[in-house]
XYZ file of C-alpha atoms in Angstrom:
710
model
C -53.140 20.748 42.776
C -51.992 18.089 44.969
C -53.951 17.414 48.669
C -50.589 16.497 50.008
C -49.105 18.477 53.217
C -45.631 18.459 52.078
C -42.716 16.329 52.204
C -41.506 17.317 55.856
C -44.563 15.316 57.730
C -45.200 12.822 54.629
C -41.443 11.523 55.270
C -42.618 10.601 59.058
C -45.286 8.198 58.318
C -44.247 4.983 58.721
C -45.424 2.011 56.514
C -45.987 -0.953 58.846
C -44.447 -3.142 56.414
C -41.004 -1.431 55.749
C -40.731 1.526 58.082
C -40.970 -0.120 61.414
C -37.201 -1.066 61.823
C -35.797 2.365 60.129
C -34.774 5.268 61.837
C -36.562 7.600 59.249
C -35.846 11.056 60.979
C -31.829 9.727 60.312
C -32.537 8.794 56.733
C -34.711 12.588 56.374
C -31.635 13.862 57.764
C -28.841 12.590 55.319
C -30.760 12.905 52.624
C -31.420 16.390 52.713
C -28.274 17.602 54.236
C -26.375 15.563 51.808
C -27.612 16.287 48.351
C -25.731 18.387 45.768
C -27.885 20.768 45.464
C -30.571 22.810 48.148
C -33.891 21.426 48.972
C -36.051 24.091 50.242
C -39.861 25.083 51.164
C -40.836 28.512 50.821
C -44.301 30.566 51.178
C -45.973 31.456 48.186
C -46.065 35.643 48.961
C -44.603 38.691 47.349
C -41.342 37.627 48.684
C -40.657 33.855 48.528
C -39.928 33.869 51.769
C -38.152 31.044 53.001
C -39.141 28.339 55.489
C -36.118 25.684 55.380
C -33.036 25.545 53.560
C -30.785 22.263 53.288
C -27.117 22.629 53.786
C -26.695 22.548 49.847
C -27.334 26.260 49.670
C -23.602 27.111 50.316
C -22.249 25.636 47.626
C -25.113 26.384 45.384
C -25.476 30.562 46.253
C -22.393 30.731 48.654
C -25.114 31.561 51.316
C -25.516 29.312 54.430
C -29.197 28.494 55.240
C -29.353 30.758 57.769
C -29.194 33.717 55.845
C -31.047 31.960 53.613
C -34.423 31.197 55.963
C -36.791 34.006 56.620
C -34.572 35.835 54.060
C -32.628 37.495 56.970
C -29.519 38.473 54.298
C -31.294 37.851 51.513
C -34.539 36.467 49.192
C -34.429 33.984 47.089
C -36.417 36.173 44.416
C -32.897 38.765 45.029
C -30.823 35.678 44.247
C -32.807 35.265 40.931
C -31.510 37.001 37.943
C -33.510 39.799 36.975
C -34.507 39.093 33.620
C -35.639 35.538 34.734
C -37.513 36.316 37.664
C -41.042 36.782 35.713
C -40.657 33.809 33.749
C -39.854 31.846 36.895
C -43.229 33.232 38.617
C -45.240 32.874 36.074
C -44.099 28.857 35.562
C -44.805 28.268 39.249
C -47.901 30.025 38.963
C -49.489 27.447 36.015
C -48.046 24.752 38.321
C -50.423 25.659 41.062
C -53.548 26.210 38.901
C -52.869 22.970 37.136
C -51.604 19.434 38.649
C -49.044 21.571 41.098
C -45.748 20.404 39.864
C -43.128 22.149 37.879
C -39.879 22.303 36.374
C -37.851 25.331 35.612
C -34.231 26.395 34.229
C -32.970 29.571 35.481
C -29.916 31.853 36.517
C -29.012 32.954 39.757
C -26.475 35.398 40.865
C -23.930 33.823 43.299
C -22.778 34.983 46.695
C -19.060 35.819 44.683
C -21.204 37.787 41.797
C -20.670 34.592 39.288
C -23.629 33.419 37.451
C -25.164 29.819 37.499
C -27.650 27.991 35.413
C -30.016 26.063 37.775
C -32.707 23.448 37.539
C -35.654 24.246 39.926
C -37.787 20.973 40.246
C -40.715 21.380 42.774
C -44.450 21.300 43.878
C -47.632 23.409 45.136
C -48.479 21.747 48.397
C -50.114 22.286 51.390
C -47.975 22.496 55.033
C -48.845 21.618 58.266
C -51.406 23.945 59.115
C -52.878 23.908 55.750
C -51.212 27.037 54.470
C -49.992 26.820 50.908
C -46.303 26.294 49.676
C -43.662 25.579 47.400
C -40.933 22.771 48.168
C -38.396 21.762 45.995
C -35.069 21.259 44.889
C -32.445 23.727 43.005
C -29.115 22.160 41.458
C -26.555 23.330 40.020
C -26.790 22.761 35.881
C -24.191 25.389 34.165
C -21.453 22.545 33.161
C -24.029 20.373 31.967
C -25.781 23.487 29.750
C -21.975 24.334 28.715
C -21.466 20.910 27.530
C -24.402 20.938 25.567
C -23.738 24.073 24.144
C -20.356 22.745 22.986
C -21.607 20.009 21.988
C -24.225 21.472 19.787
C -21.744 23.852 18.573
C -19.008 21.232 17.744
C -22.109 19.163 15.889
C -22.888 22.751 13.866
C -18.643 22.969 12.826
C -19.082 19.130 11.945
C -22.357 19.536 9.614
C -20.706 22.446 7.914
C -17.716 20.700 7.376
C -19.687 17.534 6.224
C -21.901 19.529 3.840
C -19.314 21.726 2.303
C -16.501 19.560 1.710
C -15.301 18.569 -1.826
C -14.398 15.061 -1.039
C -16.980 12.818 -0.405
C -17.846 11.699 2.970
C -20.553 8.938 4.392
C -21.779 7.066 7.424
C -22.932 3.489 6.685
C -24.618 0.692 8.892
C -22.684 -2.022 9.272
C -25.063 -4.210 7.262
C -24.516 -2.310 4.558
C -26.730 0.773 3.835
C -26.397 4.938 4.109
C -27.065 6.359 7.073
C -25.493 9.864 5.947
C -23.558 11.178 2.801
C -22.567 14.797 1.589
C -23.201 16.959 -1.671
C -19.682 16.251 -3.086
C -20.133 12.304 -2.509
C -23.722 12.365 -4.599
C -21.774 14.376 -7.143
C -19.383 11.563 -7.407
C -21.447 8.782 -7.752
C -23.605 10.933 -10.280
C -27.182 11.724 -7.695
C -28.409 14.815 -7.575
C -28.762 14.646 -3.742
C -27.505 12.729 -0.985
C -31.250 11.929 -0.128
C -31.007 10.583 -3.805
C -28.140 8.512 -3.011
C -29.266 7.049 0.215
C -32.170 5.993 -1.419
C -31.187 4.859 -4.548
C -27.758 2.770 -3.245
C -29.970 0.680 -0.249
C -27.501 -2.461 -0.821
C -23.813 -1.190 -0.908
C -22.425 -4.393 -0.887
C -24.248 -5.301 -4.469
C -25.171 -2.013 -5.993
C -21.743 -0.008 -5.708
C -18.920 -2.707 -5.744
C -18.143 -4.212 -9.206
C -15.937 -7.002 -7.273
C -18.293 -9.383 -5.635
C -17.070 -9.523 -2.211
C -15.463 -6.404 -1.997
C -17.588 -4.962 0.840
C -16.663 -7.933 3.021
C -13.245 -7.159 2.545
C -13.887 -3.815 3.583
C -15.518 -5.036 6.582
C -12.777 -7.740 7.124
C -10.287 -5.142 7.238
C -11.365 -2.847 9.491
C -12.591 -5.376 12.322
C -8.774 -6.300 11.776
C -7.055 -3.071 12.219
C -10.216 -0.955 13.249
C -9.868 1.514 9.802
C -9.036 0.906 6.081
C -6.623 3.227 4.331
C -6.640 3.990 0.781
C -9.125 1.196 -0.481
C -9.372 1.045 -4.148
C -12.318 -0.522 -5.361
C -14.061 -0.034 -8.566
C -17.480 1.113 -8.097
C -20.885 1.850 -10.341
C -22.523 5.394 -10.751
C -25.735 5.698 -11.064
C -26.122 5.835 -14.887
C -23.741 2.488 -14.811
C -20.264 3.424 -15.661
C -17.748 2.920 -13.493
C -14.730 4.794 -11.815
C -12.256 3.731 -9.107
C -12.503 5.122 -5.828
C -10.088 5.063 -2.856
C -12.001 4.813 1.006
C -10.628 5.979 3.835
C -13.139 4.796 6.787
C -13.246 3.517 10.373
C -15.531 2.057 12.793
C -17.682 4.017 15.256
C -18.001 2.189 18.373
C -20.718 2.339 21.262
C -20.076 2.104 25.321
C -20.269 -1.329 25.249
C -17.807 -1.917 22.311
C -20.223 -2.660 19.513
C -19.658 -1.637 15.836
C -22.115 1.432 15.654
C -21.652 2.646 12.194
C -18.322 3.057 10.080
C -17.410 6.916 8.581
C -14.976 8.259 6.702
C -14.087 9.411 3.030
C -13.903 8.839 -0.845
C -12.075 9.966 -3.526
C -12.208 9.752 -7.050
C -8.995 7.914 -8.175
C -9.705 6.685 -11.743
C -7.020 8.820 -13.663
C -4.192 7.852 -11.019
C -5.124 4.187 -11.216
C -5.625 4.266 -15.166
C -1.899 5.452 -14.840
C -0.321 3.465 -12.873
C -2.538 0.404 -14.373
C -0.684 1.777 -18.074
C 2.859 2.220 -16.472
C 2.892 -1.636 -15.267
C 1.078 -2.970 -18.359
C 4.194 -1.061 -20.384
C 6.670 -2.780 -18.025
C 5.107 -6.193 -18.511
C 4.166 -6.490 -21.954
C 5.842 -5.901 -25.472
C 4.836 -2.894 -26.966
C 4.858 -5.019 -30.591
C 2.614 -7.480 -30.179
C 1.010 -7.048 -26.507
C 2.238 -10.284 -25.355
C 3.356 -10.471 -21.689
C 7.328 -10.047 -22.079
C 10.005 -11.557 -19.977
C 8.852 -9.546 -16.537
C 5.607 -10.927 -16.744
C 7.092 -14.579 -17.546
C 8.462 -15.389 -14.132
C 5.127 -14.575 -12.340
C 2.849 -16.948 -15.035
C 5.283 -19.696 -14.907
C 5.639 -19.852 -10.944
C 1.408 -19.504 -10.869
C 1.987 -22.738 -13.158
C 4.170 -24.080 -11.140
C 2.499 -23.752 -7.926
C -0.817 -25.089 -9.118
C 1.726 -27.727 -10.749
C 2.870 -28.642 -7.048
C -0.487 -28.480 -5.709
C -2.238 -31.340 -8.228
C 0.744 -33.261 -8.437
C 0.485 -32.917 -12.197
C 3.288 -31.488 -14.736
C 3.797 -28.111 -16.366
C 5.144 -27.401 -20.144
C 7.333 -24.621 -21.239
C 7.933 -24.480 -25.133
C 10.858 -22.501 -26.735
C 9.785 -20.931 -29.941
C 11.786 -19.330 -32.432
C 10.966 -18.299 -36.419
C 12.916 -20.001 -38.854
C 13.815 -17.344 -41.578
C 13.009 -14.662 -39.466
C 16.060 -12.720 -40.086
C 15.561 -13.265 -43.881
C 12.376 -11.417 -44.072
C 13.259 -8.617 -41.486
C 16.522 -8.118 -44.189
C 14.576 -8.579 -47.466
C 11.182 -7.436 -46.621
C 12.463 -4.017 -44.030
C 11.530 -3.880 -40.454
C 8.145 -3.057 -40.618
C 7.478 -6.251 -42.953
C 8.975 -7.700 -40.219
C 7.087 -6.515 -37.083
C 3.750 -7.344 -39.379
C 5.240 -11.354 -39.147
C 5.629 -10.930 -35.485
C 2.426 -9.280 -34.555
C 0.421 -12.532 -36.906
C 3.027 -15.277 -35.417
C 1.463 -13.822 -31.592
C -1.676 -13.854 -32.614
C -1.433 -17.437 -34.245
C 0.246 -18.413 -31.200
C -2.660 -17.278 -28.949
C -5.072 -18.716 -31.131
C -3.775 -22.178 -30.579
C -3.781 -21.849 -26.958
C -6.203 -22.209 -24.261
C -6.808 -18.518 -21.892
C -5.176 -20.656 -19.100
C -1.929 -20.734 -21.226
C 0.528 -18.229 -21.826
C 1.938 -16.632 -24.500
C 5.012 -14.492 -24.002
C 7.487 -12.872 -26.350
C 11.121 -13.785 -25.018
C 12.801 -11.259 -27.665
C 13.338 -10.542 -31.061
C 11.627 -13.370 -32.896
C 11.574 -15.774 -30.060
C 8.340 -16.421 -27.828
C 8.080 -18.692 -24.054
C 5.124 -20.658 -24.463
C 3.366 -21.768 -20.728
C 1.103 -24.677 -21.068
C -1.059 -26.250 -18.410
C -1.370 -29.578 -17.731
C -3.043 -31.162 -20.972
C -3.361 -34.590 -19.782
C -0.461 -36.518 -21.388
C 2.342 -36.493 -24.453
C -0.386 -37.024 -26.615
C -2.842 -33.836 -26.002
C 0.785 -32.239 -25.717
C 2.032 -33.090 -29.167
C -1.614 -32.254 -30.641
C -0.562 -28.860 -29.486
C 3.060 -28.407 -30.855
C 1.500 -29.767 -34.010
C -1.274 -27.114 -34.186
C 1.247 -24.356 -33.419
C 3.489 -25.714 -36.323
C 0.361 -25.734 -39.194
C -0.615 -21.958 -38.046
C 2.792 -20.228 -38.262
C 3.335 -22.553 -41.540
C 0.215 -20.751 -42.894
C 0.965 -18.252 -45.737
C 1.089 -14.133 -45.041
C 0.730 -11.648 -47.123
C 3.188 -8.799 -46.322
C 3.159 -5.586 -48.355
C 2.110 -7.930 -50.910
C 4.212 -10.464 -50.677
C 2.925 -14.025 -49.941
C 5.811 -15.390 -46.916
C 6.089 -18.991 -45.254
C 8.081 -19.539 -42.583
C 8.226 -22.025 -40.181
C 9.391 -22.276 -36.039
C 11.535 -24.519 -34.439
C 10.155 -25.710 -31.195
C 12.209 -26.797 -28.161
C 10.189 -28.463 -24.890
C 11.043 -28.749 -21.505
C 8.744 -30.258 -18.603
C 8.492 -29.549 -15.208
C 9.417 -30.927 -12.801
C 11.405 -33.416 -15.148
C 13.505 -30.505 -16.963
C 13.681 -28.297 -13.793
C 11.731 -26.507 -11.320
C 12.475 -23.166 -12.190
C 12.421 -20.640 -14.930
C 16.067 -20.529 -15.222
C 16.375 -24.237 -15.953
C 13.486 -24.866 -17.543
C 14.442 -21.807 -20.326
C 17.597 -23.391 -20.307
C 16.601 -26.781 -21.129
C 13.867 -25.924 -23.655
C 16.336 -23.436 -25.048
C 18.475 -26.312 -25.742
C 16.448 -28.215 -27.387
C 15.099 -25.824 -29.722
C 18.671 -25.289 -30.986
C 18.656 -28.945 -31.514
C 15.597 -28.912 -33.976
C 17.248 -26.234 -35.824
C 20.579 -28.301 -36.304
C 17.878 -31.135 -37.578
C 16.714 -29.144 -40.344
C 14.188 -26.314 -38.582
C 10.833 -26.323 -38.820
C 10.887 -28.940 -36.263
C 9.958 -29.668 -32.365
C 12.511 -31.307 -30.073
C 11.936 -32.539 -26.269
C 14.643 -31.674 -24.018
C 17.165 -34.772 -22.868
C 20.475 -34.172 -21.016
C 22.137 -35.485 -24.119
C 20.954 -33.104 -25.977
C 22.761 -30.413 -23.844
C 25.773 -29.874 -26.029
C 27.439 -27.950 -23.203
C 27.233 -30.758 -20.607
C 30.142 -32.335 -21.925
C 32.342 -29.244 -21.809
C 30.705 -28.599 -17.939
C 33.167 -30.785 -16.206
C 36.136 -29.154 -17.624
C 34.987 -25.799 -17.413
C 34.113 -26.360 -13.768
C 37.434 -27.956 -12.861
C 39.230 -25.172 -14.975
C 37.157 -22.205 -12.403
C 37.773 -23.944 -9.558
C 41.719 -24.071 -10.205
C 41.764 -20.327 -11.170
C 39.768 -19.709 -8.146
C 42.181 -21.518 -6.137
C 45.387 -19.807 -7.787
C 43.404 -16.089 -7.806
C 43.886 -16.302 -11.744
C 40.372 -14.302 -11.605
C 40.563 -9.974 -11.704
C 38.131 -7.163 -11.258
C 38.045 -4.666 -13.792
C 35.761 -1.006 -13.202
C 33.428 -0.016 -16.048
C 32.817 3.905 -15.239
C 29.506 5.353 -14.750
C 28.818 9.047 -15.634
C 26.625 11.971 -15.418
C 25.192 13.947 -18.394
C 28.239 15.702 -18.652
C 30.382 12.790 -18.337
C 31.623 13.594 -15.211
C 32.403 9.995 -13.086
C 29.742 9.108 -10.548
C 31.340 5.890 -10.130
C 32.406 2.226 -11.500
C 30.651 -1.014 -11.622
C 33.167 -3.838 -10.479
C 33.176 -6.891 -12.694
C 34.705 -10.176 -12.590
C 36.822 -11.023 -15.455
C 38.826 -14.665 -16.032
C 41.620 -15.505 -18.823
C 41.983 -19.676 -18.891
C 45.002 -20.926 -20.498
C 42.650 -23.664 -21.575
C 39.982 -21.823 -22.263
C 41.464 -18.517 -23.399
C 39.011 -15.421 -22.167
C 35.715 -16.917 -20.756
C 32.904 -14.796 -21.096
C 31.012 -13.719 -17.415
C 27.769 -14.984 -19.142
C 29.444 -18.751 -19.255
C 31.154 -18.755 -15.561
C 29.005 -16.592 -13.514
C 25.930 -19.090 -14.014
C 28.408 -22.028 -13.559
C 30.007 -20.510 -10.373
C 25.826 -20.281 -9.137
C 25.381 -23.708 -10.077
C 28.302 -25.277 -8.151
C 28.245 -22.631 -5.138
C 31.770 -20.920 -6.526
C 29.962 -18.119 -6.579
C 30.068 -16.946 -2.998
C 33.909 -16.896 -3.054
C 33.871 -14.985 -6.281
C 31.225 -12.214 -5.025
C 33.410 -12.004 -2.167
C 36.973 -11.619 -3.725
C 34.918 -9.092 -6.299
C 33.721 -7.084 -2.881
C 37.227 -6.928 -0.967
C 39.488 -6.050 -4.120
C 36.596 -3.109 -4.711
C 36.289 -1.633 -1.654
C 39.574 -1.304 -1.675
C 40.081 0.260 -4.715
C 37.343 2.517 -3.980
C 39.249 3.635 -0.686
C 42.291 4.846 -2.796
C 39.579 7.053 -4.799
C 39.010 8.341 -1.613
C 42.521 9.058 -0.651
C 42.653 10.399 -4.112
C 40.193 13.099 -3.490
C 37.294 11.447 -5.498
C 34.872 11.123 -2.294
C 31.722 10.935 -4.171
C 32.133 8.131 -5.945
C 30.568 5.045 -5.107
C 32.086 1.398 -6.506
C 28.691 -1.160 -7.177
C 29.262 -4.775 -6.631
C 27.011 -7.627 -7.742
C 25.281 -9.617 -5.292
C 24.476 -13.123 -6.211
C 21.203 -14.601 -4.674
C 23.037 -17.290 -3.044
C 24.938 -14.539 -1.253
C 21.818 -12.798 -0.243
C 20.441 -15.349 1.605
C 23.325 -15.983 3.829
C 23.036 -15.225 7.629
C 24.529 -12.346 8.757
C 25.114 -10.738 5.337
C 25.030 -7.300 6.981
C 28.146 -8.047 9.406
C 29.749 -9.799 6.532
C 29.629 -6.670 4.609
C 30.628 -4.482 7.201
C 33.835 -6.540 7.940
C 34.627 -5.412 4.318
C 34.598 -2.487 4.649
C 35.956 -1.975 7.914
C 39.084 -4.272 6.417
C 39.387 -2.034 3.169
C 38.883 1.244 5.533
C 35.618 2.402 3.317
C 32.366 4.612 4.473
C 29.217 1.903 3.729
C 28.391 5.342 1.758
C 30.669 4.604 -0.870
C 29.599 0.889 -1.976
C 26.823 0.070 -3.802
C 25.290 -3.467 -3.950
C 23.204 -4.779 -7.045
C 20.594 -6.994 -6.831
C 18.219 -8.668 -9.692
C 14.631 -8.422 -9.554
C 14.516 -12.039 -8.534
C 15.992 -11.774 -5.475
C 13.131 -9.912 -4.378
C 10.477 -12.658 -5.005
C 10.100 -15.847 -3.064
C 11.042 -14.706 0.623
C 9.692 -11.576 0.901
C 10.091 -10.590 4.231
C 14.037 -12.269 4.140
C 14.424 -10.419 1.342
C 12.995 -7.067 3.117
C 14.933 -7.390 6.374
C 18.540 -8.301 5.022
C 17.588 -4.825 2.622
C 16.609 -2.583 5.832
C 19.838 -3.947 7.659
C 22.249 -2.966 4.121
C 20.449 0.126 4.293
C 20.532 1.004 8.052
C 24.517 0.674 7.422
C 24.302 3.342 4.999
C 24.556 1.258 1.851
C 23.213 1.964 -1.651
C 21.049 -0.466 -2.674
C 20.406 -0.677 -6.903
C 18.227 -2.923 -8.936
C 20.271 -4.515 -11.797
C 19.162 -5.236 -15.211
C 15.473 -4.056 -14.297
C 12.840 -5.221 -16.943
C 14.592 -8.826 -17.128
C 12.179 -9.814 -13.924
C 8.755 -8.857 -12.472
C 8.700 -5.819 -10.335
C 5.320 -4.191 -10.052
C 4.874 -0.311 -9.053
C 3.386 -1.885 -5.681
C 5.539 -4.757 -5.063
C 8.699 -2.334 -5.417
C 7.395 0.286 -3.258
C 7.837 -2.448 -0.201
C 11.783 -2.327 -0.141
C 14.001 0.202 0.583
C 15.680 0.780 -3.283
C 17.770 3.658 -4.216
C 18.685 3.005 -7.539
C 17.110 1.432 -10.688
C 19.346 0.457 -13.786
C 17.405 0.343 -17.352
C 18.518 -2.875 -18.598
C 20.310 -2.771 -22.089
C 18.406 -4.569 -24.081
C 15.973 -1.707 -24.002
C 18.718 0.792 -24.196
C 19.888 -0.112 -27.166
C 16.794 0.333 -29.309
C 15.574 3.733 -27.172
C 16.894 5.239 -30.115
C 14.766 3.672 -33.067
C 11.288 5.798 -32.583
C 8.680 6.300 -30.423
C 7.727 3.013 -30.133
C 10.964 1.886 -29.203
C 11.256 4.007 -26.183
C 7.859 3.414 -24.873
C 8.949 0.796 -21.902
C 12.053 2.749 -20.938
C 9.893 6.001 -20.596
C 8.018 3.942 -18.525
C 10.752 2.267 -16.615
C 12.025 6.014 -15.903
C 8.813 7.192 -14.954
C 8.174 4.544 -12.545
C 11.523 4.888 -11.114
C 10.723 8.325 -10.492
C 7.805 7.638 -9.248
C 9.174 5.725 -6.437
C 11.981 8.643 -5.919
C 14.633 6.088 -7.280
C 17.755 7.579 -9.594
C 17.917 5.729 -12.791
C 21.004 4.229 -14.363
C 21.215 3.453 -18.051
C 23.934 0.346 -18.972
C 24.727 -0.604 -22.347
C 24.937 3.069 -23.648
C 26.683 2.737 -26.875
C 25.449 5.370 -29.220
C 25.441 9.108 -28.757
C 21.787 8.955 -30.137
C 20.952 6.800 -27.726
C 22.598 9.015 -24.985
C 20.726 11.914 -26.070
C 17.256 10.057 -25.564
C 18.033 8.862 -21.984
C 18.717 11.758 -21.021
C 15.992 13.587 -22.308
C 13.861 10.681 -20.716
C 15.280 11.951 -17.111
C 17.906 9.078 -16.889
C 20.460 10.532 -14.092
C 23.220 8.035 -14.836
C 24.931 5.975 -17.728
C 27.003 3.178 -18.470
C 28.342 1.710 -21.195
C 31.089 1.728 -24.338
C 30.506 5.069 -25.787
C 32.190 6.112 -22.140
C 34.493 3.565 -21.698
C 35.025 -0.276 -21.752
C 35.743 -2.268 -18.083
C 38.822 -0.579 -16.925
C 41.914 -2.128 -15.216
C 42.384 -0.507 -11.824
C 45.530 1.677 -13.084
C 43.473 2.692 -16.114
C 40.335 3.568 -13.734
C 42.796 6.183 -12.220
C 43.308 7.756 -15.311
C 40.195 7.917 -16.295
C 39.557 10.233 -13.046
C 42.538 12.111 -14.092
C 40.934 12.890 -17.469
C 38.304 15.643 -18.354
C 34.897 14.922 -18.510
C 33.503 13.249 -21.677
C 30.544 15.382 -23.013
């Protein structure tokens, strides 16, 4: 027990070094009467008679000091909750027998009848007369205890959610080990319990993720944005198997802003991931040979060109055509022809390096993308090797077959700087090789391009036709499954006095090259919008007219404003106009393309991807753009009724479109069997000669007036 005589006389003692110039009486008064709580002295007697109470008693108990001192109105014993009095007495009694100090929490009854929790801290001391008394301080801790209980309740609820969730949940340290995990996460990774997971995965970066650096990418994203969302990764399970997971996580920060740990959730997305990969594979690979198709060819060539640009090297594109393939196909059957194509694909791949690409372009045509082989001699060696490999005999159903190949070669950047130019020139060189007797290869030169001599004449005629407005617009109907008209695609036609009826396949690319395409596109759009306004007046308010947008026009500034002016001029609402763009327009300057499409979409115009399957679009890529409609290219439609394998890509495209909430239009429908297959696959609209060839404006009106074509 302390021998002190209490705080009142002690505070009056002055130390010569520190108290000489301080009014200790004033300090004592200010301190005691301004504390947020009650300072007291009381006798150790049956009534706990209070000798002194500070002004804090009013706030704490509702009683002023005069009412409490000497128990004039009420005693401290009476204020103390009846259930707590004995415990408080025992605590103070124990303090008196030991070190003299005590600390006790209990309840008091406020003057207004409310109940409070208080903390009393004090000591058994001797007063000025040597009598044993209590001196202490009582403070209100009601809110503090309430907060602690709420926190405990919340933690209990969180712990229940954490442990019982069917979704994997975790907390990990910044340096990469688990601090906490629930049972669902342990089961997901193949561990018996969370403790086993925490002990077994002490190094997340190296023992969980399959791809090196994946954990660092996880941390980098959180540093940049504060969280990761749908962070997909391939991970190892305890037994060595692999699964794909999606993580959603964020950083938890301390008071000073430092990252303390990460917490989040994990879901098994293996099935969804594999399904997406299957869809993307089907959309980018030939189902017969497994080679990249035209879709992936664009991407692979762009990679080669970027690499060649950085290094200042050359890239080679070879167009390979199997000689006499049609003879094999017709004489031995399509099955033998397919075997020949599969074997040719294998032989071509075997002739190239892993870094090179072999793509099936269509039919019996293959495209090779070759890296820089170090010069002409290396390229010649690979071409000779291809010829020798293809020429080796092949057994097809008991028949020994020998075929050769004709190869045309174009070189980047000498013969072109994009896929279109390189393919066109390689194709010209390949046809020249065939003309020389097949089984040869030829490099492209301007003199080999037979169409070059005619190009100037055709270009001059086209310019005159544009000036004299000799071109005209026709409309090809689009119908639904019941044969009812959904709209029309506006198509440009040209009947030349000099060249006769010129195919759009011939003059549209020429117009693109010469810059005339802009004038042609606006001509078509004005004609189409005026015609569509007439359909609305006739009561066909739901019909949309589709206009193809040139890549060059797509890059123009204020495209949305120009389209708006055409609509206003024709008196056509934006919802009756559909703009068709190609996949290639979405490549390159992605942000520019996204901005233009968003502006057009905001007007209410519908956006369609035309000839889907001839470019390269993955699921993740298409998701970025505000697209409404996807048109399946006629090359897939033509073979969709040939059997299960032939419908694989079409089915994948339709599935891909519907996963993005896009409406599907099948173009080039010519047979009822194609219509039946496409309808069963889920196509919403159909276009092709089965329903009508492109119609004049008058015939289009008659088509609308006629009964639906089932």
